[in-house]
Amino acid sequence: MTGRTSCEHVRELAPDVALGLLTGEERAEALDHLEGCEACRAEVASLAVTADEVLLASPEADPPPGFADRVLARLAAERAAGDGLPAVSGARRVAEAGPERPRASRPRRRLRVVALAAAAAIALVIAGLVAVGRDGGGAGDDVAVAVMRTGMGHAVGEVTAAGGDPTVITLDVPGWDEVLERWGDAPAGSYWLVAEHEDGTRTMRALTADVDDWSMRVDAPVDDIATVSMLDSDGRVWCTGWFAPT
Amino acid sequence: MDGDPFAAPSGREGVWEVSYEALFAGYASGDPEAAAAFVRRVERNVYGLALAIVHDPAEAQDVAQEALVRAWRFAASFDPRRGSVMAWLLGITRNVALDSVRGRGRRPATVADVPAGWSVDTTDLGDVVDRREDAARVIDLVRELPPAQRDALVSVTLLGLSTREVSERDAIPHGTVKTRVRLALRKLRDDMGVRQ
């Protein structure tokens, strides 16, 4: 991903990007180009909106009797199990889909800096210096920690945002290799670590096979980070961590 | 009545004139009346799409329920700049349905597998008369696409098929399918006046 992909080429592929049809290196190169090209991003975005609107043409059917009541009962149970309201953040379309992930315990893919950041976060929480929301860390002082959850809501790890110059985001998903082994149809190779900011912009880093640490430097303060997600090269969101707003 | 905040209201008067977006805001906040009204407003759409993809009523009910719960959980991620609440919700529904199908080792529905009762003719995508205005407009524009482009686009967007699967299903070159999808999506985008 060296920025070789031209606007002309990416615009030709824009519908494929918008529909999530690109895979592998071709998708990675397109995403790399989009990261730095506002015009192409706008093109893809307009096509993605259009693709979503086609869903309005989908057929309708009457569900079995009592369906709505069952949904409402489940929502009530969800509320009773949690602290009430859904997680709040400025994230945009990053929490959909993604297959379930088991909570694996080994091996742990972790660097010393991750352990230090997490320990510091825990210490700050204990000291009451950082507020911790339902699914997320407080975007308080210098460190925030959030639980990484799949689209189905299962916790699979955590993400830490450590303030500094620059802010460093570090992802820890224990047993990642086991997760990949279980979901054998997952694309091998590149993943993307994506931080979404409160203003809707994104910072992305490709996590190719030669990358040892799942961390990323972000040119923004900790409390500017809304969510952090892991995407694969097919563009599927595997997990997301939500940072509660200040 | 009872203490359950999500207990269904006795009547629906007053909420059916409210937009999807307004009901969704109430749904996300946990407002009980809005939640009930929102679910009842969208259940046919959500269940209908789920059934079209998994074509098993019991599984479709599970998928539809999961989609609505997921929409509630991640309500904050909805970005109105990206489109309508209904399109966002149906996108979630499609993804949950495809995960359900693929998780069971099955391929997603093809046009030939869709059960009787749902017309597979893409010139008849539903009863336009009772549709909301925005959905009716989309249906009309989709119908106006050249048939081959329309079939390819609907297969990819509604049924969640890959272009490779469409190519195999219709026995046409993969490149041809991709071209049709690209042309259809661009034309639809231009006809709908979608801009970023």
Coordinates of C-alpha atoms in Angstrom, one line a residue:
Chain A
M1 CA 0.0 0.0 0.0
T2 CA 2.3 2.7 -1.2
G3 CA -0.3 5.2 -2.6
R4 CA 0.2 3.9 -6.1
T5 CA -3.6 3.7 -6.7
S6 CA -4.8 6.6 -8.7
C7 CA -8.0 8.5 -8.4
E8 CA -9.1 7.3 -11.8
H9 CA -8.6 3.7 -10.7
V10 CA -10.3 4.1 -7.3
R11 CA -13.2 5.9 -8.9
E12 CA -13.7 2.9 -11.2
L13 CA -13.7 0.6 -8.2
A14 CA -15.8 3.0 -6.0
P15 CA -19.0 1.0 -6.4
D16 CA -17.2 -2.2 -5.4
V17 CA -15.8 -0.4 -2.3
A18 CA -19.2 0.9 -1.4
L19 CA -20.8 -2.5 -1.7
G20 CA -18.0 -4.2 0.2
L21 CA -17.1 -6.4 -2.8
L22 CA -13.4 -5.7 -2.9
T23 CA -11.1 -8.1 -1.1
G24 CA -7.4 -8.5 -0.2
E25 CA -4.8 -6.3 -1.6
E26 CA -7.1 -4.5 -4.0
R27 CA -9.3 -3.4 -1.1
A28 CA -6.3 -2.4 1.1
E29 CA -4.9 -0.3 -1.7
A30 CA -8.2 1.4 -2.3
L31 CA -8.7 2.1 1.4
D32 CA -5.1 3.5 1.6
H33 CA -6.0 5.9 -1.2
L34 CA -9.3 6.9 0.3
E35 CA -7.5 7.7 3.6
G36 CA -5.8 10.6 1.8
C37 CA -8.3 11.6 -0.9
E38 CA -11.4 13.5 0.1
A39 CA -12.9 13.5 -3.4
C40 CA -12.7 9.7 -3.7
R41 CA -14.1 9.3 -0.2
A42 CA -17.1 11.4 -1.2
E43 CA -17.6 9.3 -4.3
V44 CA -17.6 6.1 -2.3
A45 CA -19.8 7.6 0.4
S46 CA -22.5 8.7 -2.1
L47 CA -22.5 5.2 -3.6
A48 CA -22.7 3.6 -0.2
V49 CA -25.7 5.7 0.8
T50 CA -27.3 4.7 -2.5
A51 CA -26.6 1.0 -1.9
D52 CA -28.2 1.2 1.5
E53 CA -31.3 2.9 0.1
V54 CA -31.8 0.0 -2.3
L55 CA -32.7 -2.0 0.9
L56 CA -35.9 0.1 1.0
A57 CA -37.1 -2.0 -1.9
S58 CA -36.9 -5.2 0.1
P59 CA -40.0 -7.3 0.5
E60 CA -42.3 -7.0 3.5
A61 CA -43.9 -9.8 5.4
D62 CA -46.0 -10.2 8.5
P63 CA -44.1 -11.8 11.3
P64 CA -45.7 -14.4 13.5
P65 CA -48.1 -13.1 16.2
G66 CA -46.5 -11.7 19.2
F67 CA -43.2 -10.9 17.5
A68 CA -43.2 -7.3 18.6
D69 CA -43.9 -8.3 22.2
R70 CA -41.0 -10.7 22.2
V71 CA -38.7 -8.1 20.9
L72 CA -39.8 -5.6 23.5
A73 CA -39.4 -8.3 26.2
R74 CA -35.9 -8.9 25.0
L75 CA -35.0 -5.3 25.1
A76 CA -36.4 -5.1 28.6
A77 CA -34.1 -8.0 29.6
E78 CA -31.1 -6.3 27.9
R79 CA -31.8 -3.2 30.0
A80 CA -32.1 -5.2 33.1
A81 CA -28.9 -7.0 32.4
G82 CA -26.9 -3.8 31.6
D83 CA -27.1 -0.4 33.1
G84 CA -29.9 0.7 30.8
L85 CA -29.2 2.7 27.7
P86 CA -27.2 1.7 24.7
A87 CA -23.6 2.9 24.5
V88 CA -23.3 6.4 23.4
S89 CA -20.6 7.7 21.2
G90 CA -20.0 9.5 17.9
A91 CA -19.3 6.4 16.0
R92 CA -20.7 5.9 12.6
R93 CA -21.6 2.5 11.1
V94 CA -18.8 0.6 12.7
A95 CA -20.7 -1.7 15.0
E96 CA -22.7 -3.8 12.5
A97 CA -22.2 -7.4 11.6
G98 CA -19.2 -9.4 12.5
P99 CA -19.6 -13.0 13.6
E100 CA -19.6 -14.0 17.2
R101 CA -16.2 -14.4 18.9
P102 CA -15.5 -16.6 21.9
R103 CA -13.8 -15.1 24.9
A104 CA -10.5 -16.9 24.5
S105 CA -7.8 -16.9 27.1
R106 CA -4.6 -17.8 25.2
P107 CA -2.3 -17.0 23.7
R108 CA -2.2 -13.4 24.7
R109 CA -1.0 -11.1 22.0
R110 CA 0.4 -8.3 24.1
L111 CA 3.3 -6.0 24.3
R112 CA 4.9 -4.6 27.5
V113 CA 3.6 -1.2 26.5
V114 CA 0.1 -2.6 26.5
A115 CA 0.4 -4.1 29.9
L116 CA 1.8 -0.8 31.2
A117 CA -1.0 1.2 29.7
A118 CA -3.7 -1.1 30.9
A119 CA -2.2 -1.2 34.4
A120 CA -2.0 2.6 34.4
A121 CA -5.6 2.8 33.3
I122 CA -6.7 0.4 36.1
A123 CA -4.8 2.4 38.6
L124 CA -6.4 5.6 37.4
V125 CA -9.9 4.0 37.6
I126 CA -9.3 2.9 41.1
A127 CA -8.1 6.3 42.1
G128 CA -11.4 7.7 40.7
L129 CA -9.6 9.8 38.2
V130 CA -11.1 8.2 35.2
A131 CA -14.9 7.5 34.8
V132 CA -15.8 4.2 33.3
G133 CA -19.0 4.0 31.3
R134 CA -21.1 0.9 30.4
D135 CA -18.9 -0.4 27.6
G136 CA -16.2 2.1 27.6
G137 CA -13.6 4.0 29.4
G138 CA -13.8 7.5 30.5
A139 CA -12.4 10.0 28.1
G140 CA -11.0 11.7 31.2
D141 CA -7.4 12.5 31.9
D142 CA -4.7 10.8 30.0
V143 CA -5.8 7.2 29.6
A144 CA -9.1 5.7 28.5
V145 CA -9.9 2.0 28.3
A146 CA -12.8 0.5 26.5
V147 CA -14.1 -3.1 26.0
M148 CA -13.9 -4.4 22.5
R149 CA -17.1 -6.0 21.6
T150 CA -18.4 -7.9 18.5
G151 CA -21.5 -6.8 16.7
M152 CA -23.3 -9.4 18.8
G153 CA -22.1 -7.6 21.9
H154 CA -19.6 -10.2 23.1
A155 CA -16.5 -8.9 24.8
V156 CA -13.3 -10.1 23.1
G157 CA -10.7 -7.8 24.5
E158 CA -9.9 -4.2 25.3
V159 CA -8.5 -1.1 23.7
T160 CA -6.5 1.5 25.5
A161 CA -6.0 5.1 24.5
A162 CA -3.0 6.6 26.3
G163 CA -2.6 10.4 26.0
G164 CA 0.6 12.0 25.0
D165 CA 2.5 13.4 22.1
P166 CA 1.1 11.6 20.2
T167 CA -1.8 9.6 21.7
V168 CA -1.2 5.9 21.4
I169 CA -4.1 3.5 20.9
T170 CA -3.4 -0.1 21.7
L171 CA -5.6 -3.1 21.0
D172 CA -5.5 -6.3 23.0
V173 CA -7.7 -9.2 21.8
P174 CA -6.5 -12.4 23.6
G175 CA -6.6 -15.6 21.7
W176 CA -6.8 -13.9 18.3
D177 CA -5.2 -16.8 16.6
E178 CA -7.8 -19.1 18.1
V179 CA -10.5 -16.8 16.8
L180 CA -9.1 -17.0 13.3
E181 CA -8.8 -20.7 13.5
R182 CA -12.4 -21.1 14.6
W183 CA -13.8 -18.8 11.8
G184 CA -11.9 -20.5 9.1
D185 CA -13.4 -18.4 6.3
A186 CA -12.0 -15.2 7.6
P187 CA -9.6 -13.6 5.2
A188 CA -6.0 -14.1 6.2
G189 CA -3.5 -11.3 6.3
S190 CA -4.3 -7.7 6.7
Y191 CA -6.6 -6.1 9.2
W192 CA -7.3 -2.5 9.8
L193 CA -7.2 -0.7 13.1
V194 CA -9.5 2.2 12.8
A195 CA -10.0 5.0 15.2
E196 CA -13.0 7.3 14.6
H197 CA -12.9 10.8 16.0
E198 CA -15.7 12.8 17.4
D199 CA -15.8 14.9 14.2
G200 CA -16.3 11.8 12.1
T201 CA -12.8 11.6 10.7
R202 CA -10.7 8.4 11.0
T203 CA -7.2 7.4 11.6
M204 CA -6.3 4.0 10.2
R205 CA -3.5 1.6 10.3
A206 CA -3.0 -1.6 8.3
L207 CA -2.2 -4.6 10.5
T208 CA -0.4 -6.8 8.1
A209 CA 1.2 -10.1 9.0
D210 CA 4.6 -8.5 9.6
V211 CA 3.1 -6.1 12.3
D212 CA 3.8 -7.3 15.8
D213 CA 2.0 -4.7 17.8
W214 CA -1.6 -3.7 17.4
S215 CA -1.1 -0.1 18.3
M216 CA -1.5 3.1 16.5
R217 CA -0.4 6.7 17.0
V218 CA -3.1 9.3 16.7
D219 CA -2.7 13.0 16.3
A220 CA -5.5 13.8 18.6
P221 CA -6.2 14.0 22.4
V222 CA -7.7 11.0 24.1
D223 CA -11.1 12.6 24.6
D224 CA -11.4 13.2 20.9
I225 CA -11.5 9.5 20.2
A226 CA -15.0 8.1 19.8
T227 CA -14.5 4.5 18.8
V228 CA -11.8 2.0 17.8
S229 CA -12.6 -0.8 15.5
M230 CA -10.9 -3.8 14.0
L231 CA -11.8 -4.4 10.3
D232 CA -10.6 -7.2 8.1
S233 CA -9.6 -6.8 4.5
D234 CA -13.1 -7.5 3.3
G235 CA -14.3 -4.5 5.3
R236 CA -16.1 -6.5 7.9
V237 CA -16.1 -5.0 11.4
W238 CA -15.0 -7.7 13.9
C239 CA -15.1 -5.7 17.1
T240 CA -15.5 -2.2 18.3
G241 CA -14.6 -0.4 21.5
W242 CA -16.7 2.6 22.5
F243 CA -15.3 5.4 24.6
A244 CA -18.0 7.3 26.6
P245 CA -18.3 11.0 25.9
T246 CA -17.1 13.5 28.4
Chain B
M1 CA -50.1 -0.6 33.7
D2 CA -47.3 -2.9 34.7
G3 CA -43.8 -1.7 35.6
D4 CA -42.2 -3.0 32.5
P5 CA -40.8 0.0 30.6
F6 CA -41.2 -1.9 27.3
A7 CA -44.7 -3.1 27.8
A8 CA -46.7 -2.6 24.7
P9 CA -49.1 0.3 24.8
S10 CA -52.8 -0.3 24.5
G11 CA -53.2 1.7 21.4
R12 CA -51.2 3.2 18.7
E13 CA -52.9 6.5 18.3
G14 CA -50.7 9.5 18.0
V15 CA -47.4 7.7 17.2
W16 CA -48.1 6.6 13.7
E17 CA -47.8 10.0 12.3
V18 CA -44.3 10.4 13.7
S19 CA -41.3 9.8 11.4
Y20 CA -39.1 6.8 11.6
E21 CA -36.3 9.1 12.7
A22 CA -38.3 10.5 15.6
L23 CA -39.5 7.1 16.7
F24 CA -36.0 5.7 16.4
A25 CA -34.7 8.5 18.7
G26 CA -37.2 7.4 21.2
Y27 CA -36.4 3.7 20.7
A28 CA -32.7 4.4 21.3
S29 CA -33.4 6.4 24.4
G30 CA -35.6 3.6 25.9
D31 CA -38.8 5.6 25.7
P32 CA -41.4 2.7 26.1
E33 CA -44.1 4.1 23.8
A34 CA -41.6 5.0 21.1
A35 CA -39.9 1.6 21.4
A36 CA -43.2 -0.2 20.9
A37 CA -44.3 2.0 18.1
F38 CA -40.9 1.7 16.4
V39 CA -40.9 -2.1 16.5
R40 CA -44.4 -2.3 15.2
R41 CA -43.7 0.2 12.5
V42 CA -40.7 -1.6 11.1
E43 CA -41.4 -5.3 11.9
R44 CA -42.8 -6.1 8.5
N45 CA -39.8 -4.7 6.8
V46 CA -37.2 -6.3 9.0
Y47 CA -38.9 -9.7 9.1
G48 CA -39.7 -9.6 5.4
L49 CA -36.0 -9.1 4.4
A50 CA -34.9 -11.7 6.9
L51 CA -37.3 -14.2 5.5
A52 CA -36.2 -13.4 2.0
I53 CA -32.6 -14.3 2.8
V54 CA -33.0 -17.2 5.2
H55 CA -36.4 -18.4 3.9
D56 CA -37.3 -20.2 7.1
P57 CA -39.9 -18.4 9.2
A58 CA -38.5 -19.5 12.6
E59 CA -35.0 -18.5 11.6
A60 CA -36.2 -15.3 10.1
Q61 CA -37.9 -14.4 13.4
D62 CA -34.7 -15.0 15.3
V63 CA -32.8 -12.9 12.8
A64 CA -35.3 -10.1 12.8
Q65 CA -35.3 -10.0 16.6
E66 CA -31.5 -10.0 16.8
A67 CA -31.4 -7.2 14.2
L68 CA -33.8 -5.0 16.2
V69 CA -31.9 -5.7 19.4
R70 CA -28.6 -4.8 17.7
A71 CA -30.1 -1.6 16.3
W72 CA -31.0 -0.7 19.9
R73 CA -27.6 -1.5 21.2
F74 CA -25.8 0.4 18.6
A75 CA -28.3 3.2 18.1
A76 CA -25.6 5.8 18.7
S77 CA -23.7 4.6 15.6
F78 CA -26.5 5.6 13.3
D79 CA -25.4 8.6 11.2
P80 CA -28.2 10.4 9.5
R81 CA -25.7 11.8 7.0
R82 CA -25.4 8.3 5.6
G83 CA -29.0 7.7 4.9
S84 CA -32.3 6.8 6.4
V85 CA -33.0 4.9 9.7
M86 CA -34.9 2.2 7.7
A87 CA -32.0 1.6 5.3
W88 CA -29.6 1.4 8.2
L89 CA -31.9 -1.0 10.1
L90 CA -32.3 -3.2 7.0
G91 CA -28.6 -3.2 6.5
I92 CA -28.2 -4.6 9.9
T93 CA -30.9 -7.1 9.2
R94 CA -29.2 -8.3 6.0
N95 CA -25.9 -8.7 7.8
V96 CA -27.5 -10.7 10.6
A97 CA -29.4 -12.8 8.1
L98 CA -26.2 -13.5 6.0
D99 CA -24.3 -14.4 9.2
S100 CA -27.1 -16.8 10.1
V101 CA -27.1 -18.5 6.7
R102 CA -23.3 -18.7 6.4
G103 CA -22.9 -19.8 10.0
R104 CA -24.9 -22.8 9.2
G105 CA -22.7 -23.6 6.2
R106 CA -25.3 -22.6 3.7
R107 CA -25.0 -20.2 0.9
P108 CA -27.1 -17.1 0.9
A109 CA -30.4 -17.3 -0.9
T110 CA -30.3 -17.2 -4.7
V111 CA -33.2 -15.9 -6.7
A112 CA -34.2 -19.4 -7.6
D113 CA -34.4 -20.4 -4.0
V114 CA -36.8 -17.7 -2.9
P115 CA -40.1 -19.3 -1.7
A116 CA -43.3 -18.8 -3.5
G117 CA -45.2 -15.8 -2.2
W118 CA -42.4 -13.4 -2.8
S119 CA -42.1 -12.4 -6.4
V120 CA -38.6 -12.8 -7.7
D121 CA -39.4 -10.7 -10.6
T122 CA -37.5 -7.5 -10.0
T123 CA -40.1 -5.6 -11.9
D124 CA -42.4 -6.3 -9.0
L125 CA -40.5 -5.5 -5.9
G126 CA -43.5 -5.1 -3.7
D127 CA -46.8 -3.3 -3.4
V128 CA -45.8 0.3 -4.0
V129 CA -49.2 1.6 -3.0
D130 CA -48.7 1.0 0.7
R131 CA -45.1 1.9 0.8
R132 CA -43.8 5.0 2.3
E133 CA -42.9 7.7 -0.2
D134 CA -39.2 7.2 0.0
A135 CA -39.4 3.4 -0.5
A136 CA -41.8 3.8 -3.4
R137 CA -39.4 6.2 -5.1
V138 CA -36.5 3.8 -4.7
I139 CA -38.6 1.0 -6.1
D140 CA -39.6 3.0 -9.1
L141 CA -36.0 4.0 -9.8
V142 CA -34.8 0.4 -9.4
R143 CA -37.5 -0.7 -11.8
E144 CA -36.3 1.8 -14.3
L145 CA -32.8 0.3 -14.5
P146 CA -32.0 -1.9 -17.4
P147 CA -33.1 -5.5 -16.5
A148 CA -29.7 -7.1 -16.4
Q149 CA -28.3 -4.2 -14.3
R150 CA -31.3 -4.3 -12.0
D151 CA -31.0 -8.0 -11.4
A152 CA -27.3 -7.8 -10.6
L153 CA -27.7 -4.9 -8.2
V154 CA -30.7 -6.4 -6.4
S155 CA -28.8 -9.7 -6.0
V156 CA -25.8 -8.0 -4.5
T157 CA -27.6 -5.5 -2.3
L158 CA -30.8 -7.3 -1.1
L159 CA -29.8 -10.9 -1.3
G160 CA -26.2 -10.3 -0.3
L161 CA -24.7 -12.4 -3.1
S162 CA -21.1 -11.7 -4.2
T163 CA -20.5 -10.8 -7.8
R164 CA -18.8 -14.2 -8.1
E165 CA -22.0 -15.9 -6.9
V166 CA -24.1 -13.9 -9.4
S167 CA -21.7 -14.9 -12.2
E168 CA -22.1 -18.6 -11.3
R169 CA -25.8 -18.4 -10.8
D170 CA -26.4 -16.7 -14.2
A171 CA -23.6 -18.3 -16.1
I172 CA -22.2 -15.0 -17.2
P173 CA -18.6 -13.6 -17.0
H174 CA -17.6 -12.2 -13.6
G175 CA -16.4 -9.0 -15.2
T176 CA -19.8 -8.5 -16.8
V177 CA -21.5 -8.8 -13.5
K178 CA -19.2 -6.3 -11.9
T179 CA -19.8 -3.9 -14.8
R180 CA -23.5 -4.2 -14.5
V181 CA -23.4 -3.6 -10.7
R182 CA -21.2 -0.6 -11.1
L183 CA -23.4 1.0 -13.8
A184 CA -26.6 0.3 -11.9
L185 CA -25.3 1.8 -8.7
R186 CA -24.0 4.9 -10.3
K187 CA -27.2 5.4 -12.3
L188 CA -29.3 4.9 -9.3
R189 CA -27.1 7.3 -7.3
D190 CA -27.5 10.0 -9.9
D191 CA -31.2 9.5 -10.3
M192 CA -31.7 9.6 -6.6
G193 CA -29.7 12.8 -6.4
V194 CA -27.5 11.5 -3.7
R195 CA -24.5 13.8 -3.0
Q196 CA -21.8 13.9 -0.3

